[in-house]
mmCIF file of C-alpha atoms in Angstrom:
data_model
loop_
_atom_site.group_PDB
_atom_site.id
_atom_site.type_symbol
_atom_site.label_atom_id
_atom_site.label_comp_id
_atom_site.label_asym_id
_atom_site.label_seq_id
_atom_site.Cartn_x
_atom_site.Cartn_y
_atom_site.Cartn_z
ATOM 1 C CA UNK A 80 108.488 318.428 -31.750
ATOM 2 C CA UNK A 81 110.275 315.144 -32.105
ATOM 3 C CA UNK A 82 108.209 311.983 -32.230
ATOM 4 C CA UNK A 83 109.392 308.766 -30.648
ATOM 5 C CA UNK A 84 108.565 305.305 -31.980
ATOM 6 C CA UNK A 85 106.671 303.198 -29.432
ATOM 7 C CA UNK A 86 105.768 306.321 -27.440
ATOM 8 C CA UNK A 87 103.721 308.544 -29.740
ATOM 9 C CA UNK A 88 104.146 306.970 -33.165
ATOM 10 C CA UNK A 89 104.445 303.606 -34.857
ATOM 11 C CA UNK A 90 106.588 304.911 -37.706
ATOM 12 C CA UNK A 91 109.521 307.297 -37.940
ATOM 13 C CA UNK A 92 109.150 310.474 -39.936
ATOM 14 C CA UNK A 93 111.799 309.200 -42.359
ATOM 15 C CA UNK A 94 109.878 305.947 -42.919
ATOM 16 C CA UNK A 95 106.587 307.818 -43.276
ATOM 17 C CA UNK A 96 108.215 310.058 -45.890
ATOM 18 C CA UNK A 97 109.536 306.991 -47.737
ATOM 19 C CA UNK A 98 106.072 305.399 -47.673
ATOM 20 C CA UNK A 99 104.461 308.652 -48.841
ATOM 21 C CA UNK A 100 106.925 309.407 -51.651
ATOM 22 C CA UNK A 101 105.479 307.146 -54.377
ATOM 23 C CA UNK A 102 101.890 307.957 -53.358
ATOM 24 C CA UNK A 103 101.986 311.563 -54.507
ATOM 25 C CA UNK A 104 100.172 313.229 -51.629
ATOM 26 C CA UNK A 105 100.561 316.971 -52.285
ATOM 27 C CA UNK A 106 99.540 317.996 -48.744
ATOM 28 C CA UNK A 107 102.150 315.672 -47.246
ATOM 29 C CA UNK A 108 104.829 316.878 -49.628
ATOM 30 C CA UNK A 109 104.065 320.528 -48.784
ATOM 31 C CA UNK A 110 103.912 320.039 -45.008
ATOM 32 C CA UNK A 111 106.774 320.879 -42.680
ATOM 33 C CA UNK A 112 108.355 318.158 -40.572
ATOM 34 C CA UNK A 113 106.594 319.580 -37.503
ATOM 35 C CA UNK A 114 103.207 319.417 -39.252
ATOM 36 C CA UNK A 115 103.883 315.845 -40.357
ATOM 37 C CA UNK A 116 104.921 314.811 -36.839
ATOM 38 C CA UNK A 117 101.768 316.372 -35.396
ATOM 39 C CA UNK A 118 99.641 314.535 -37.973
ATOM 40 C CA UNK A 119 101.427 311.252 -37.261
ATOM 41 C CA UNK A 120 100.846 311.645 -33.515
ATOM 42 C CA UNK A 121 97.150 312.350 -34.054
ATOM 43 C CA UNK A 122 96.942 309.370 -36.423
ATOM 44 C CA UNK A 123 98.512 307.011 -33.865
ATOM 45 C CA UNK A 124 96.008 308.178 -31.257
ATOM 46 C CA UNK A 125 93.181 307.606 -33.717
ATOM 47 C CA UNK A 126 94.367 304.063 -34.477
ATOM 48 C CA UNK A 127 94.628 303.147 -30.807
ATOM 49 C CA UNK A 128 91.214 304.576 -29.935
ATOM 50 C CA UNK A 129 89.411 303.232 -32.996
ATOM 51 C CA UNK A 130 90.506 299.611 -33.374
ATOM 52 C CA UNK A 131 90.258 296.650 -31.019
ATOM 53 C CA UNK A 132 93.436 294.955 -32.172
ATOM 54 C CA UNK A 133 93.878 291.204 -31.859
ATOM 55 C CA UNK A 134 95.996 289.727 -29.078
ATOM 56 C CA UNK A 135 97.206 291.612 -26.052
ATOM 57 C CA UNK A 136 99.853 294.202 -25.283
ATOM 58 C CA UNK A 137 103.304 292.834 -24.518
ATOM 59 C CA UNK A 138 103.950 295.087 -21.516
ATOM 60 C CA UNK A 139 101.723 296.989 -19.134
ATOM 61 C CA UNK A 140 104.222 299.854 -19.409
ATOM 62 C CA UNK A 141 103.827 300.323 -23.162
ATOM 63 C CA UNK A 142 102.092 303.482 -24.319
ATOM 64 C CA UNK A 143 100.740 302.382 -27.703
ATOM 65 C CA UNK A 144 98.615 299.358 -28.598
ATOM 66 C CA UNK A 145 101.480 297.665 -30.485
ATOM 67 C CA UNK A 146 103.548 295.532 -30.203
ATOM 68 C CA UNK A 147 101.112 292.770 -29.284
ATOM 69 C CA UNK A 148 101.357 289.110 -28.348
ATOM 70 C CA UNK A 149 99.234 286.216 -29.587
ATOM 71 C CA UNK A 150 98.380 287.765 -32.959
ATOM 72 C CA UNK A 151 98.054 286.043 -36.299
ATOM 73 C CA UNK A 152 97.419 287.940 -39.518
ATOM 74 C CA UNK A 153 94.633 287.318 -42.031
ATOM 75 C CA UNK A 154 96.672 284.493 -43.576
ATOM 76 C CA UNK A 155 97.203 282.744 -40.239
ATOM 77 C CA UNK A 156 100.866 283.730 -39.850
ATOM 78 C CA UNK A 157 102.003 284.424 -36.298
ATOM 79 C CA UNK A 158 103.250 287.965 -35.777
ATOM 80 C CA UNK A 159 106.363 288.225 -33.619
ATOM 81 C CA UNK A 160 105.398 289.824 -30.309
ATOM 82 C CA UNK A 161 108.456 292.080 -30.483
ATOM 83 C CA UNK A 162 107.424 293.514 -33.859
ATOM 84 C CA UNK A 163 104.832 296.065 -34.914
ATOM 85 C CA UNK A 164 103.622 295.089 -38.399
ATOM 86 C CA UNK A 165 104.532 297.542 -41.163
ATOM 87 C CA UNK A 166 100.826 297.822 -41.992
ATOM 88 C CA UNK A 167 100.280 299.674 -38.715
ATOM 89 C CA UNK A 168 102.774 302.375 -39.692
ATOM 90 C CA UNK A 169 101.378 302.533 -43.218
ATOM 91 C CA UNK A 170 97.841 302.985 -41.890
ATOM 92 C CA UNK A 171 99.114 305.643 -39.499
ATOM 93 C CA UNK A 172 100.766 307.492 -42.401
ATOM 94 C CA UNK A 173 97.589 307.355 -44.493
ATOM 95 C CA UNK A 174 95.622 308.711 -41.538
ATOM 96 C CA UNK A 175 98.238 311.451 -41.187
ATOM 97 C CA UNK A 176 97.557 312.415 -44.827
ATOM 98 C CA UNK A 177 93.909 312.882 -43.836
ATOM 99 C CA UNK A 178 94.830 314.739 -40.634
ATOM 100 C CA UNK A 179 96.735 317.339 -42.622
ATOM 101 C CA UNK A 180 93.432 318.143 -44.357
ATOM 102 C CA UNK A 181 91.439 318.444 -41.119
ATOM 103 C CA UNK A 182 90.363 316.686 -37.914
ATOM 104 C CA UNK A 183 90.075 312.904 -38.091
ATOM 105 C CA UNK A 184 86.813 312.897 -36.131
ATOM 106 C CA UNK A 185 84.421 315.712 -36.925
ATOM 107 C CA UNK A 186 80.962 316.715 -35.888
ATOM 108 C CA UNK A 187 79.174 319.123 -38.229
ATOM 109 C CA UNK A 188 78.249 322.432 -36.660
ATOM 110 C CA UNK A 189 74.664 321.898 -37.694
ATOM 111 C CA UNK A 190 72.432 321.567 -34.686
ATOM 112 C CA UNK A 191 70.846 318.555 -33.174
ATOM 113 C CA UNK A 192 71.467 314.899 -33.856
ATOM 114 C CA UNK A 193 68.431 313.190 -35.408
ATOM 115 C CA UNK A 194 69.901 309.691 -35.631
ATOM 116 C CA UNK A 195 72.742 307.848 -33.901
ATOM 117 C CA UNK A 196 73.824 304.345 -34.899
ATOM 118 C CA UNK A 197 76.430 302.431 -32.882
ATOM 119 C CA UNK A 198 77.187 299.658 -35.387
ATOM 120 C CA UNK A 199 79.234 301.140 -38.256
ATOM 121 C CA UNK A 200 79.423 304.454 -36.360
ATOM 122 C CA UNK A 201 76.906 306.746 -38.024
ATOM 123 C CA UNK A 202 75.478 310.074 -36.876
ATOM 124 C CA UNK A 203 72.842 312.004 -38.821
ATOM 125 C CA UNK A 204 72.126 315.672 -38.128
ATOM 126 C CA UNK A 205 69.022 317.790 -38.643
ATOM 127 C CA UNK A 206 70.352 319.283 -41.883
ATOM 128 C CA UNK A 207 71.060 315.841 -43.347
ATOM 129 C CA UNK A 208 74.843 315.853 -42.878
ATOM 130 C CA UNK A 209 76.339 312.568 -41.731
ATOM 131 C CA UNK A 210 79.482 311.478 -39.985
ATOM 132 C CA UNK A 211 80.086 307.913 -41.086
ATOM 133 C CA UNK A 212 83.601 306.879 -40.199
ATOM 134 C CA UNK A 213 83.121 303.346 -41.477
ATOM 135 C CA UNK A 214 82.952 304.737 -45.015
ATOM 136 C CA UNK A 215 85.454 307.552 -44.511
ATOM 137 C CA UNK A 216 88.166 305.173 -43.318
ATOM 138 C CA UNK A 217 87.379 302.045 -45.334
ATOM 139 C CA UNK A 218 90.846 302.238 -46.918
ATOM 140 C CA UNK A 219 92.447 302.095 -43.461
ATOM 141 C CA UNK A 220 90.190 299.193 -42.475
ATOM 142 C CA UNK A 221 91.317 297.263 -45.566
ATOM 143 C CA UNK A 222 94.972 297.996 -44.896
ATOM 144 C CA UNK A 223 94.642 296.697 -41.335
ATOM 145 C CA UNK A 224 92.488 293.703 -42.304
ATOM 146 C CA UNK A 225 93.296 290.710 -40.149
ATOM 147 C CA UNK A 226 94.979 292.706 -37.372
ATOM 148 C CA UNK A 227 91.876 293.834 -35.507
ATOM 149 C CA UNK A 228 88.762 292.180 -34.117
ATOM 150 C CA UNK A 229 86.295 295.034 -34.307
ATOM 151 C CA UNK A 230 85.970 298.693 -35.007
ATOM 152 C CA UNK A 231 82.284 299.076 -34.141
ATOM 153 C CA UNK A 232 81.561 302.410 -32.551
ATOM 154 C CA UNK A 233 84.861 302.782 -30.743
ATOM 155 C CA UNK A 234 86.263 305.836 -32.481
ATOM 156 C CA UNK A 235 83.303 308.145 -31.954
ATOM 157 C CA UNK A 236 82.728 306.878 -28.447
ATOM 158 C CA UNK A 237 86.368 307.178 -27.320
ATOM 159 C CA UNK A 238 87.883 309.964 -29.407
ATOM 160 C CA UNK A 239 87.508 313.640 -28.574
ATOM 161 C CA UNK A 240 85.058 315.293 -30.923
ATOM 162 C CA UNK A 241 86.173 318.307 -32.939
ATOM 163 C CA UNK A 242 83.832 320.622 -34.801
ATOM 164 C CA UNK A 243 84.424 320.836 -38.541
#
């Protein structure tokens, strides 16, 4: 598998490896290139289905959510509509780290749902297990701060569910 920037990934494998190198992620270091590319593809899909990014796409033909027009970052700086911010690729790489460990969206194999909360995306199951993506991916949310409008409920509502 070969991934293509702006088609199925925001970051090249070489750039993801460079970003990962000083972060000491053993699973990433041990993974094959094919495993890393798969994880990066899954991570890009997760980003696009989980975040309502600011602005609008630059072309109706583009596959991914970035690049975008009419976006300013958290500091009020205008982001060039021909550029995907590095933070997007960094967030994708961090999600790929998680994907190597297992599915990004999981539903415990525990029986019936006893509670479902749309704001902050929370599901509680009969045995007390919870899927709370807002907490699980808080690091990604912080990394992308200023680039998205909301995250409320989108990932569980739009992403395919995978049993743990």
